[in-house]
mmCIF file with all atom_site columns, C-alpha atoms in Angstrom:
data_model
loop_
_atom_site.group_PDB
_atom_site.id
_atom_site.type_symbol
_atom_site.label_atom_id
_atom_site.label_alt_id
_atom_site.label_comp_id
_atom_site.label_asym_id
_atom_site.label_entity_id
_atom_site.label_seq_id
_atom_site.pdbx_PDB_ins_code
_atom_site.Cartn_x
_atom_site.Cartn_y
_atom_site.Cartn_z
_atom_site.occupancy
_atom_site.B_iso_or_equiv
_atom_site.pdbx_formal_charge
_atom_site.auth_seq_id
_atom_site.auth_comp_id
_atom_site.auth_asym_id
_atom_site.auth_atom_id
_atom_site.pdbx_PDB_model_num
ATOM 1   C CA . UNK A 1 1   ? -148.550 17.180 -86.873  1.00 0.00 ? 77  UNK A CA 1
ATOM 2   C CA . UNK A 1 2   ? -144.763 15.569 -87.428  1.00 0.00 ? 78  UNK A CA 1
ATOM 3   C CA . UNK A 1 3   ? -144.609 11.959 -85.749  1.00 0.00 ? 79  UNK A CA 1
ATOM 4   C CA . UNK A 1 4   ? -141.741 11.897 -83.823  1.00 0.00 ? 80  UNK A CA 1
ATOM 5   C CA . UNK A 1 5   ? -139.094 10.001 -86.504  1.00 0.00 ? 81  UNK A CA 1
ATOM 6   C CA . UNK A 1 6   ? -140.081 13.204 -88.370  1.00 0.00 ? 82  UNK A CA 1
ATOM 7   C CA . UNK A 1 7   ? -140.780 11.393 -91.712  1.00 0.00 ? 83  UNK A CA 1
ATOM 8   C CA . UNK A 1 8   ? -144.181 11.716 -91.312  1.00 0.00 ? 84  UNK A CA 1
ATOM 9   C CA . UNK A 1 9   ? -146.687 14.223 -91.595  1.00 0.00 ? 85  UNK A CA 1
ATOM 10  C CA . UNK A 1 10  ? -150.908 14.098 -90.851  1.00 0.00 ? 86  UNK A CA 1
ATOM 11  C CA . UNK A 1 11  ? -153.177 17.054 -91.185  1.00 0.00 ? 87  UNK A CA 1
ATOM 12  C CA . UNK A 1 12  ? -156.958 17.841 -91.113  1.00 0.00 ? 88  UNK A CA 1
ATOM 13  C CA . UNK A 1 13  ? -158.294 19.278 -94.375  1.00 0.00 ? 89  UNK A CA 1
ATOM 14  C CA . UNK A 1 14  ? -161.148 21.289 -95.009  1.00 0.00 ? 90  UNK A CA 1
ATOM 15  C CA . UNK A 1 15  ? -163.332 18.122 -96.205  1.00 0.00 ? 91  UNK A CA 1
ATOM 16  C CA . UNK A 1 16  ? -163.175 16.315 -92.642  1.00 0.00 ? 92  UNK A CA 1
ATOM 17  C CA . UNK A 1 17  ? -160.485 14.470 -94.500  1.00 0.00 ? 93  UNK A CA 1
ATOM 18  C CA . UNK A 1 18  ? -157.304 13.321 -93.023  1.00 0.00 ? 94  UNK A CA 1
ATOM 19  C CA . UNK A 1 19  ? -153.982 12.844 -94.720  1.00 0.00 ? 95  UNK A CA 1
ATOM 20  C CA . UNK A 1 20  ? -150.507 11.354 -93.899  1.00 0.00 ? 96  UNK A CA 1
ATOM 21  C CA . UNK A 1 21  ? -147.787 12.475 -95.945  1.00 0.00 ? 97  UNK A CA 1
ATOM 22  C CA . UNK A 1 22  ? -144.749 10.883 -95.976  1.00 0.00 ? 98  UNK A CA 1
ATOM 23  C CA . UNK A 1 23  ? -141.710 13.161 -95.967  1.00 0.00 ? 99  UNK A CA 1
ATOM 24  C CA . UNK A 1 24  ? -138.995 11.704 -97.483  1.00 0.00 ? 100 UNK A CA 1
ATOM 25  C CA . UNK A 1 25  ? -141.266 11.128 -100.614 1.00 0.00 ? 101 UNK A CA 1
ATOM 26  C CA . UNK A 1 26  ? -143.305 14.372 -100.583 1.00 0.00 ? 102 UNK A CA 1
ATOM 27  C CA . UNK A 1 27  ? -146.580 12.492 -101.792 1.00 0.00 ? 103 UNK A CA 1
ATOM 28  C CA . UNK A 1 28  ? -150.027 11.772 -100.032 1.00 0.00 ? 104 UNK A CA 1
ATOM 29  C CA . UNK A 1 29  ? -149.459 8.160  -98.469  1.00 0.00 ? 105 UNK A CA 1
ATOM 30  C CA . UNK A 1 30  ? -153.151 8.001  -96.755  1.00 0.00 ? 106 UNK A CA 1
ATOM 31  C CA . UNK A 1 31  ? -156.609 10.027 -96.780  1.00 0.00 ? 107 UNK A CA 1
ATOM 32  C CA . UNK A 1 32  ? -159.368 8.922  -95.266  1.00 0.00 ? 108 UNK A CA 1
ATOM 33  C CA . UNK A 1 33  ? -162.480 10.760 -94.548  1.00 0.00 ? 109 UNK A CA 1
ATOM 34  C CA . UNK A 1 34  ? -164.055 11.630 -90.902  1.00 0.00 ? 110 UNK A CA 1
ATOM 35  C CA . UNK A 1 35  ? -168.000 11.773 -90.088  1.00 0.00 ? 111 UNK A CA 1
ATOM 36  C CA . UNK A 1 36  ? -168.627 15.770 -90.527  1.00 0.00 ? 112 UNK A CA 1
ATOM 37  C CA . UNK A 1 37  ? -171.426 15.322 -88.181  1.00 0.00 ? 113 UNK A CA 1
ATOM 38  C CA . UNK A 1 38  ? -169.575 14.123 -85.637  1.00 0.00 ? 114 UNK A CA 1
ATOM 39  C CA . UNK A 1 39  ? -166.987 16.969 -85.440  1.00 0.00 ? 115 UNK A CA 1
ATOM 40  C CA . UNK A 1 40  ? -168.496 19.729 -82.925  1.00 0.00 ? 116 UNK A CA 1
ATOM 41  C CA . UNK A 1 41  ? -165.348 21.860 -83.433  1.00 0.00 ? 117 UNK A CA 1
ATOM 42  C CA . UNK A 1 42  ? -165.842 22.261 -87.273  1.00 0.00 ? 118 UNK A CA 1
ATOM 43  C CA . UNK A 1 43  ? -162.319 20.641 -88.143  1.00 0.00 ? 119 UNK A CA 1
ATOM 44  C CA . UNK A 1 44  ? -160.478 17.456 -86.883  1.00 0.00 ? 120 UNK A CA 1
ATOM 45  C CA . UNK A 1 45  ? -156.871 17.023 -85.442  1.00 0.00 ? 121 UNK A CA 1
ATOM 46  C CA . UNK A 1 46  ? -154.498 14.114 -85.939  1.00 0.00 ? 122 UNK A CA 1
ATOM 47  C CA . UNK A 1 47  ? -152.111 12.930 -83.822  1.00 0.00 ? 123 UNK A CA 1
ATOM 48  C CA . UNK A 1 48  ? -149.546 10.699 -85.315  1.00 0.00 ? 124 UNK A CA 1
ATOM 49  C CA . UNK A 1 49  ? -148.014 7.386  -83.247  1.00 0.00 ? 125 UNK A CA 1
ATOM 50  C CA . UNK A 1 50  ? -143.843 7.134  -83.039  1.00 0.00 ? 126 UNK A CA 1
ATOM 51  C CA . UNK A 1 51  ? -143.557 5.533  -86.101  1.00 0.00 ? 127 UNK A CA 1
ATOM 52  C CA . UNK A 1 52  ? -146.346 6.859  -88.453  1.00 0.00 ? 128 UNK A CA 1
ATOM 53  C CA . UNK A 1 53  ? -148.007 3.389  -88.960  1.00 0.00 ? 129 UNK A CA 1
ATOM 54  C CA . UNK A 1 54  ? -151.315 4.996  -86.334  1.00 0.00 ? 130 UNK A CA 1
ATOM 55  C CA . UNK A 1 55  ? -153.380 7.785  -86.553  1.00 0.00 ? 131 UNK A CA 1
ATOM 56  C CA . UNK A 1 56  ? -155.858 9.181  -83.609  1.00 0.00 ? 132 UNK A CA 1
ATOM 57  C CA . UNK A 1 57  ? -158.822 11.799 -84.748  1.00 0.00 ? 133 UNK A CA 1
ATOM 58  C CA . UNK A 1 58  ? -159.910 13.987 -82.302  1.00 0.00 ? 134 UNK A CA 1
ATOM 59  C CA . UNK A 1 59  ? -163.522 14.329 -82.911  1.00 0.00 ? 135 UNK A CA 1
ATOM 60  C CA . UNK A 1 60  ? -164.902 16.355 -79.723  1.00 0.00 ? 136 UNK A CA 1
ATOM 61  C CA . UNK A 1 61  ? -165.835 13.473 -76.736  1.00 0.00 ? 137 UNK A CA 1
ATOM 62  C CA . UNK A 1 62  ? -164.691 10.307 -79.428  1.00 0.00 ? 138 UNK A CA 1
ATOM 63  C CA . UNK A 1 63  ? -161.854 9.718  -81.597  1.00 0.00 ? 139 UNK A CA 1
ATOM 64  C CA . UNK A 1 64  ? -160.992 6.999  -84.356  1.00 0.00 ? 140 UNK A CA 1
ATOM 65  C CA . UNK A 1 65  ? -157.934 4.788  -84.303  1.00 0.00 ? 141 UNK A CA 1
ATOM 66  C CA . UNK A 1 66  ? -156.180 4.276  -87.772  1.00 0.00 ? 142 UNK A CA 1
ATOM 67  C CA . UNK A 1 67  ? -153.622 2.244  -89.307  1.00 0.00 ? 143 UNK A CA 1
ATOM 68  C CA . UNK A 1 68  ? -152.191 4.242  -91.959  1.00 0.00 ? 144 UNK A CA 1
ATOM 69  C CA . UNK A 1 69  ? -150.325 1.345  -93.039  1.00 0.00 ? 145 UNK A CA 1
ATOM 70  C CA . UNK A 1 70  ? -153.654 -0.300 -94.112  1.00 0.00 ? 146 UNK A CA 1
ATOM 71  C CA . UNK A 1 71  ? -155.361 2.804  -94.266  1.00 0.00 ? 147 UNK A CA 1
ATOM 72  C CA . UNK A 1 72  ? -158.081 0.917  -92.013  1.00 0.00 ? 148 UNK A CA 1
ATOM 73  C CA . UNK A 1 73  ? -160.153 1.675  -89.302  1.00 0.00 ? 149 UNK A CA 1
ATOM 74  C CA . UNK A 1 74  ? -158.555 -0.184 -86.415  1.00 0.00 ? 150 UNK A CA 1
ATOM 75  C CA . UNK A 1 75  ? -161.582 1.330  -83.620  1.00 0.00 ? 151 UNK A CA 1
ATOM 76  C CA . UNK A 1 76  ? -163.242 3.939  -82.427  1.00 0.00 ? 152 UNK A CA 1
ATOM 77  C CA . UNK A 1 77  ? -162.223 5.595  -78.963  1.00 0.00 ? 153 UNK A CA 1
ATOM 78  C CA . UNK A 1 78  ? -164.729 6.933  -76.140  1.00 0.00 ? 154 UNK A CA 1
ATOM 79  C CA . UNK A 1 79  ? -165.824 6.801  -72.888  1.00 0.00 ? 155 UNK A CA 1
ATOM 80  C CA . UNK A 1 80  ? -169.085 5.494  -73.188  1.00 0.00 ? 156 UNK A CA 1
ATOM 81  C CA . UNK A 1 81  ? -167.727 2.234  -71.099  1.00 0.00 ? 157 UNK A CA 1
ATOM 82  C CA . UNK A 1 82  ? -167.756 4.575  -67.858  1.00 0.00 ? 158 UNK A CA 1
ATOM 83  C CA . UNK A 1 83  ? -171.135 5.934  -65.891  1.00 0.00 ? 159 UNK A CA 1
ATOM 84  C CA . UNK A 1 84  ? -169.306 9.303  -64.877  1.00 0.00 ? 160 UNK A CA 1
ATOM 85  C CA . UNK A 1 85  ? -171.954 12.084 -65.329  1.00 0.00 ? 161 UNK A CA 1
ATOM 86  C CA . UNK A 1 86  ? -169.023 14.117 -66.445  1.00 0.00 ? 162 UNK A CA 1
ATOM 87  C CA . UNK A 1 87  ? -167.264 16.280 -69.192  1.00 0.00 ? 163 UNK A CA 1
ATOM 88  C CA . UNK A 1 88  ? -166.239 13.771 -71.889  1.00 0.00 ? 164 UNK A CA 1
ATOM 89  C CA . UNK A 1 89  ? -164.564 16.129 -74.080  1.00 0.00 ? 165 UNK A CA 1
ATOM 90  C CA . UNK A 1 90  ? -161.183 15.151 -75.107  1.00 0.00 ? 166 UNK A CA 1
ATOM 91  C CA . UNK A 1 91  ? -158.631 17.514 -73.823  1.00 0.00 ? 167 UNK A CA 1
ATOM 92  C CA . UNK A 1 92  ? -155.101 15.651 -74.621  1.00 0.00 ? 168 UNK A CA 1
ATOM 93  C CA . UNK A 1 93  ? -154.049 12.321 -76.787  1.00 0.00 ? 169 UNK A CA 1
ATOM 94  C CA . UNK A 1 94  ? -150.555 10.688 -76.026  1.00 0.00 ? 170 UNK A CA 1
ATOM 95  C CA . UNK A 1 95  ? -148.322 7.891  -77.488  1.00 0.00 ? 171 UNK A CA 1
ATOM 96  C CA . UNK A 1 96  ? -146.405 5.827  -75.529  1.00 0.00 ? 172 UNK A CA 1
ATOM 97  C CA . UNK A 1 97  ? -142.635 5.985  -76.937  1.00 0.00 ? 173 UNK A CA 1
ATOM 98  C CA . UNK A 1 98  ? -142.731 2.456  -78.258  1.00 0.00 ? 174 UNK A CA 1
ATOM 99  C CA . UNK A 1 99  ? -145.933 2.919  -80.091  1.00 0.00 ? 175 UNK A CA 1
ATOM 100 C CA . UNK A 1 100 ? -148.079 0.222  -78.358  1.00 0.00 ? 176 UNK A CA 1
ATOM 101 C CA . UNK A 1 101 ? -150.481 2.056  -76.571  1.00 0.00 ? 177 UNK A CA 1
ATOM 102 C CA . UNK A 1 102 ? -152.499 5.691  -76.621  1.00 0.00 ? 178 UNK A CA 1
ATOM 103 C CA . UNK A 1 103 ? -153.932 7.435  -73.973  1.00 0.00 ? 179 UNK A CA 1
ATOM 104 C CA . UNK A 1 104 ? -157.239 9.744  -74.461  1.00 0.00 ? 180 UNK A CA 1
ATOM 105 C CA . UNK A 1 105 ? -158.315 11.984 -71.183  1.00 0.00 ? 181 UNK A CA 1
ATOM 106 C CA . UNK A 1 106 ? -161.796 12.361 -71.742  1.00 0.00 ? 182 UNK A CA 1
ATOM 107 C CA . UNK A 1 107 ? -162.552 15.591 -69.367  1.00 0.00 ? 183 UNK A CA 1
ATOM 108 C CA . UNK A 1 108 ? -161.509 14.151 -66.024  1.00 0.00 ? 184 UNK A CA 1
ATOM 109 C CA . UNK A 1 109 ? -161.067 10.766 -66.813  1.00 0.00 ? 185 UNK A CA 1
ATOM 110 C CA . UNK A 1 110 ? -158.162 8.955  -69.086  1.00 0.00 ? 186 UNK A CA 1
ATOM 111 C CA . UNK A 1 111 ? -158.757 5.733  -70.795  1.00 0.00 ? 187 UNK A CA 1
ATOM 112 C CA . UNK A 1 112 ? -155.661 3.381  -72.430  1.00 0.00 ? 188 UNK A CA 1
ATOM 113 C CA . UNK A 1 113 ? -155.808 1.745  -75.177  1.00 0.00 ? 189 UNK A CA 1
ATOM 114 C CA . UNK A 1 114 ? -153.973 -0.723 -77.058  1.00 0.00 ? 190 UNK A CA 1
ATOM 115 C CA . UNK A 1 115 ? -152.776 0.437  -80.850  1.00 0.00 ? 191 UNK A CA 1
ATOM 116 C CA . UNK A 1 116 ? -152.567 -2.925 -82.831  1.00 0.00 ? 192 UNK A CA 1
ATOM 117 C CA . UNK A 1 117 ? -155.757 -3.823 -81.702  1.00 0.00 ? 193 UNK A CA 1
ATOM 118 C CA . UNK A 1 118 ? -157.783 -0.889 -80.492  1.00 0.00 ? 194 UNK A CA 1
ATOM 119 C CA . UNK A 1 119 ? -158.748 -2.872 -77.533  1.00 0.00 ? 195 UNK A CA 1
ATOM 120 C CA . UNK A 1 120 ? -159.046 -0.806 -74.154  1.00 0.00 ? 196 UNK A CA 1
ATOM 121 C CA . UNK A 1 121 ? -156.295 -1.904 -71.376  1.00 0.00 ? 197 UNK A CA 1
ATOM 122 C CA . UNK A 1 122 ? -157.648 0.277  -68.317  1.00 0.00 ? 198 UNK A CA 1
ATOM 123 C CA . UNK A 1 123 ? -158.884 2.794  -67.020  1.00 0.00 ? 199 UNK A CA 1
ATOM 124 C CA . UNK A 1 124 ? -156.958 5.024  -64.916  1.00 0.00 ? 200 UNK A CA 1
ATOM 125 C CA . UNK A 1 125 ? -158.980 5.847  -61.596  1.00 0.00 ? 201 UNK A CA 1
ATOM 126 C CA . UNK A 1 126 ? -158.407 7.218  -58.363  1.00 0.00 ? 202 UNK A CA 1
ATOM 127 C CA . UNK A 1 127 ? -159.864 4.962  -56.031  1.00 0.00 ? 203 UNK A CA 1
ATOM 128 C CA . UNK A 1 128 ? -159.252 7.426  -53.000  1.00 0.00 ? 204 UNK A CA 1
ATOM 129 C CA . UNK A 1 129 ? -161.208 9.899  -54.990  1.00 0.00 ? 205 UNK A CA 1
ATOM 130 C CA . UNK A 1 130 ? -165.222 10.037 -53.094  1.00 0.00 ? 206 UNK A CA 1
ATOM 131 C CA . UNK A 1 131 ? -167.312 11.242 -56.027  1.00 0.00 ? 207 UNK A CA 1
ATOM 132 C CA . UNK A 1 132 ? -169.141 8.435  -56.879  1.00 0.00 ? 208 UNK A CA 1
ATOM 133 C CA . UNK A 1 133 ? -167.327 8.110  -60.122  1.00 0.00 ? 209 UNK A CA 1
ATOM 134 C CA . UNK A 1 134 ? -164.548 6.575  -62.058  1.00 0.00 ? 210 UNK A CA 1
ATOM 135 C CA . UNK A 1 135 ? -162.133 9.569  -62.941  1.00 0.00 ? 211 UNK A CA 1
ATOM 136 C CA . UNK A 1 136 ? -158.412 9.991  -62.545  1.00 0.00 ? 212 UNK A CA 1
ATOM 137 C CA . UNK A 1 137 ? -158.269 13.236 -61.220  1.00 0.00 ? 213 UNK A CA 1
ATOM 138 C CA . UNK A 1 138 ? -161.265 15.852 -60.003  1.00 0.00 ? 214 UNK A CA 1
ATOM 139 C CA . UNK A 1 139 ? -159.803 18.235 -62.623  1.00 0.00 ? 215 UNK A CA 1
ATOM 140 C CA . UNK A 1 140 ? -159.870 18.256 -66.315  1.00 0.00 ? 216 UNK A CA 1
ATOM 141 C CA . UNK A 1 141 ? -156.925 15.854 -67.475  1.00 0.00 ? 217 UNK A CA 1
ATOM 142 C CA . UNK A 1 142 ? -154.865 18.336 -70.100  1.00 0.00 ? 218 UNK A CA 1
ATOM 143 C CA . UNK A 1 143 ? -152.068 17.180 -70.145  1.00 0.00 ? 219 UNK A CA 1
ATOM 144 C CA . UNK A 1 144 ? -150.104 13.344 -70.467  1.00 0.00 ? 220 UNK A CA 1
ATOM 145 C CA . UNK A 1 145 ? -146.711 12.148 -70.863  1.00 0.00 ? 221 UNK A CA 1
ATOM 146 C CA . UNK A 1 146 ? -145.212 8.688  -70.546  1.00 0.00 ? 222 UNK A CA 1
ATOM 147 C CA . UNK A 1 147 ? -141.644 7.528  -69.622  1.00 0.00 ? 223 UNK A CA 1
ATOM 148 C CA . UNK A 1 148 ? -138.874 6.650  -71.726  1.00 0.00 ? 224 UNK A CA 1
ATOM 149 C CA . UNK A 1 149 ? -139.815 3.007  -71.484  1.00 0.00 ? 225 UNK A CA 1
ATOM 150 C CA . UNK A 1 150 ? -143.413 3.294  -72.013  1.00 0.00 ? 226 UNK A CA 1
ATOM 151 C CA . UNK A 1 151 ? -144.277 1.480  -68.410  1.00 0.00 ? 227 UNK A CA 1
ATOM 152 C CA . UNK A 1 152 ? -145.721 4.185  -66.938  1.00 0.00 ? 228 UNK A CA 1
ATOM 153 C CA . UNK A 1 153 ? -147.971 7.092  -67.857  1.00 0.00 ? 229 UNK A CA 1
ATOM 154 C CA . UNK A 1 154 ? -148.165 10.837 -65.661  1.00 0.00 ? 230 UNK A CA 1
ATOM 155 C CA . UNK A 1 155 ? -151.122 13.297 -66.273  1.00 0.00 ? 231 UNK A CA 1
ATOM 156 C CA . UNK A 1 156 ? -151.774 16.953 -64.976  1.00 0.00 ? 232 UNK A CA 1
ATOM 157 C CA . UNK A 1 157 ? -154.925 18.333 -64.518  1.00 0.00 ? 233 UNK A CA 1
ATOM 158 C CA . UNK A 1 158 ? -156.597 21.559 -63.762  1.00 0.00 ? 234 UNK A CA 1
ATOM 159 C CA . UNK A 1 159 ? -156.151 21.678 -60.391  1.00 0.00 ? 235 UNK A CA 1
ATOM 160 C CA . UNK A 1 160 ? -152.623 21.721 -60.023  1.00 0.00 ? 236 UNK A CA 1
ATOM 161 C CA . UNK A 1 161 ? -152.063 18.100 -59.641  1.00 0.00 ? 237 UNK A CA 1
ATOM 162 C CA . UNK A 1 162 ? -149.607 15.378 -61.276  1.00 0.00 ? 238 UNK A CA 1
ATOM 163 C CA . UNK A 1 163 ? -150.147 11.669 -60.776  1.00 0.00 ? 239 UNK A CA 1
ATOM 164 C CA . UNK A 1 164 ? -148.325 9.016  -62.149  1.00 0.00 ? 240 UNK A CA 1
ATOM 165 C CA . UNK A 1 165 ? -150.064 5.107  -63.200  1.00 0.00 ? 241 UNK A CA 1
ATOM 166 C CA . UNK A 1 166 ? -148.488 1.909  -64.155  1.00 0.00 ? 242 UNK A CA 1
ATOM 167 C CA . UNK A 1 167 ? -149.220 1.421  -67.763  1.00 0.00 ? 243 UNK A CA 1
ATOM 168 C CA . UNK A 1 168 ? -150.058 -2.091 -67.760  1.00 0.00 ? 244 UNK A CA 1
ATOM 169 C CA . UNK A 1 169 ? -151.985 -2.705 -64.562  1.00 0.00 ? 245 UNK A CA 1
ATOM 170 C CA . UNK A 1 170 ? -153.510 0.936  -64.326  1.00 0.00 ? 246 UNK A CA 1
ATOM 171 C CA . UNK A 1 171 ? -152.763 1.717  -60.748  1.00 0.00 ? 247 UNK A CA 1
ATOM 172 C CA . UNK A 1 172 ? -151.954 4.906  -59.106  1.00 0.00 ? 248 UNK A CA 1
ATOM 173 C CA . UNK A 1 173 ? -148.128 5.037  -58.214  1.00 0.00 ? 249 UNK A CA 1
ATOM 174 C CA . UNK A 1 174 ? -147.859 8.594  -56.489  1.00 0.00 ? 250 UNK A CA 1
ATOM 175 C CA . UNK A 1 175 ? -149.638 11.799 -56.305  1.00 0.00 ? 251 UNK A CA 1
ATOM 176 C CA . UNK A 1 176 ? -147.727 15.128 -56.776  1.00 0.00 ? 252 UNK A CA 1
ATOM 177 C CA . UNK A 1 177 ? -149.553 18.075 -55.182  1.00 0.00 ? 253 UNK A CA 1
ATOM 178 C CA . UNK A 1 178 ? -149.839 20.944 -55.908  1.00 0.00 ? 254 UNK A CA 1
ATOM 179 C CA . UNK A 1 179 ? -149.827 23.931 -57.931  1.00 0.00 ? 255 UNK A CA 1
ATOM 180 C CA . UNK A 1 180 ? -152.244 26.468 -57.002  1.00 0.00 ? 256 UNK A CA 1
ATOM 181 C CA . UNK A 1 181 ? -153.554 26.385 -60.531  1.00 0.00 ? 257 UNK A CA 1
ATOM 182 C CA . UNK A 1 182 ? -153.923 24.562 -63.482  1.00 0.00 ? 258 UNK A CA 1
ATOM 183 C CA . UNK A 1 183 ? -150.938 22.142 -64.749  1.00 0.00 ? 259 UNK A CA 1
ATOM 184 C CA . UNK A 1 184 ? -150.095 23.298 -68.650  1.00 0.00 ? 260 UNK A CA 1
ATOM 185 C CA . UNK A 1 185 ? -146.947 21.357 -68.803  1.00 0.00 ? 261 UNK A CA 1
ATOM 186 C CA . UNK A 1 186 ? -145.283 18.312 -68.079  1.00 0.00 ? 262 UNK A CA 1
ATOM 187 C CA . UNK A 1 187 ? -141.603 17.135 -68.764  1.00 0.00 ? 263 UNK A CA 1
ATOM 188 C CA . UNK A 1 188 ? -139.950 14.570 -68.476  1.00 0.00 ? 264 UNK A CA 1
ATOM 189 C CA . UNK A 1 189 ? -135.591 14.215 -67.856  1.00 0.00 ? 265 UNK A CA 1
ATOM 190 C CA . UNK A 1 190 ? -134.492 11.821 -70.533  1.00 0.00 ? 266 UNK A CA 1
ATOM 191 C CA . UNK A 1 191 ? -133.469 9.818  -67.661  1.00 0.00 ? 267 UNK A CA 1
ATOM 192 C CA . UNK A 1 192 ? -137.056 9.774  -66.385  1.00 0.00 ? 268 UNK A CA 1
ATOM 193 C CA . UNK A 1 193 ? -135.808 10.605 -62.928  1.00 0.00 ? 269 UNK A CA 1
ATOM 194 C CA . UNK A 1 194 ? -136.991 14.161 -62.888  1.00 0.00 ? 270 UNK A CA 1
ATOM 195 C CA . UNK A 1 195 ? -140.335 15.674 -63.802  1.00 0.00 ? 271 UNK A CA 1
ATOM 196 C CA . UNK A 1 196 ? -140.903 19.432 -64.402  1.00 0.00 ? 272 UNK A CA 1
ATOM 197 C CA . UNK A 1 197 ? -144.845 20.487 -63.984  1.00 0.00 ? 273 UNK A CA 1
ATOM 198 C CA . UNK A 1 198 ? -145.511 24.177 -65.304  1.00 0.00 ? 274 UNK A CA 1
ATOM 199 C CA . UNK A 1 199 ? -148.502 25.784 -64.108  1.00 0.00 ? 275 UNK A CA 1
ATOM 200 C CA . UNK A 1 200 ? -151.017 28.590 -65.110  1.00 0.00 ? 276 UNK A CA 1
ATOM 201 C CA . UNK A 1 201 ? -149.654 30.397 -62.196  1.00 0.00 ? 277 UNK A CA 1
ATOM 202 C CA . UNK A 1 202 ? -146.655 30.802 -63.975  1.00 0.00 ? 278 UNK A CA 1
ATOM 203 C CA . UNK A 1 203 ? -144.507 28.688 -62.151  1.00 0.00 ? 279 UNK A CA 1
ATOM 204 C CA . UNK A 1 204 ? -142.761 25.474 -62.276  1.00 0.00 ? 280 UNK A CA 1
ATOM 205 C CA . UNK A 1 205 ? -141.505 22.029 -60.331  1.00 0.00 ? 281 UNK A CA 1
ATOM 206 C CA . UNK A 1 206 ? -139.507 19.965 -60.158  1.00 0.00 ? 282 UNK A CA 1
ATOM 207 C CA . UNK A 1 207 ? -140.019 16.630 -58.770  1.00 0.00 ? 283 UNK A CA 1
#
């Protein structure tokens, strides 16, 4: 997966290694391994931040947080903080444009957290939601995008609804409903003033 500079490169290997190439140089710059064990899928996938300097592992319902620049461990990602009875797989992993903060949706629920540190910001919950639990959306999060200027984050889920959440405080701004199916895509203008949802149904919105 290319970050998006495009000088850098990560990739799961056989092993349950990951490596970071750097492009301009055509050598290895990082490897590091992953827990085997802990990989349900039978291979890991990277996802690089902005500038190269993070890495996130998928690793089924947890992921690990690296600097590549130290080739350290910075933390590991899950939503064990939350008492949802729920799907905690991990269905989509963003980077804010600036490179400060990551987004994980475990299932139904989507979890911030801050890159330099690895420490969690918020959670993003639906408080009008009546389920007893703390999710974001009643459907499987599976898709996330953030604005231009990394203040606030939308996600689509798998019941045809878009939301969008202030980054730093975690609060729902607005609800976009619906599409009678699953959301599959989400753009943004690079203005930020229109968003385009795609849906299974095999139609689109603008908004």
């Amino acid at each position: 997966i290319l970050n998006r500079s495009g000088d850098r490169f990560a990739v799961g290997c056989e092993d349950f290694t990951v490596e970071v190439w750097d492009l301009s140089s055509g050598r290895i710059s990082v490897r590091f391994p992953t827990n085997r064990d802990q990989t349900p899928k039978g291979y890991t996938v990277p996802y690089l931040s902005p500038d190269g300097t993070r890495v996130v592992v998928e690793l089924g319902e947890h992921a690990l947080l690296w600097d590549t620049s130290r080739n350290k461990l910075i933390a590991e990602l899950s939503s064990a903080s939350s008492d949802c009875h729920c799907n905690r797989t991990i269905y989509s992993i963003e980077f804010s444009p600036d490179g400060g903060v990551v987004a994980v949706a475990f299932g139904s629920m989507v979890f911030l957290w801050n890159t330099s540190t690895g420490d969690l910001i918020s959670q993003l919950i639906d408080k009008s939601l009546d389920h007893g639990f703390d999710m974001t959306d009643p459907g499987t999060v599976r898709n996330i995008v953030f604005t231009s200027d990394s203040k606030t984050i939308i996600t689509g889920s798998g019941i045809g609804t878009a939301k969008s959440w202030d980054v730093k405080t975690g609060n729902l701004l607005q609800t976009f409903k619906k599409h009678r199916l699953a959301i599959t895509a989400l753009a943004l203008s690079p203005d930020d003033r229109v968003l385009a949802t795609g849906s299974r149904n095999q139609d689109l919105k603008l908004w």
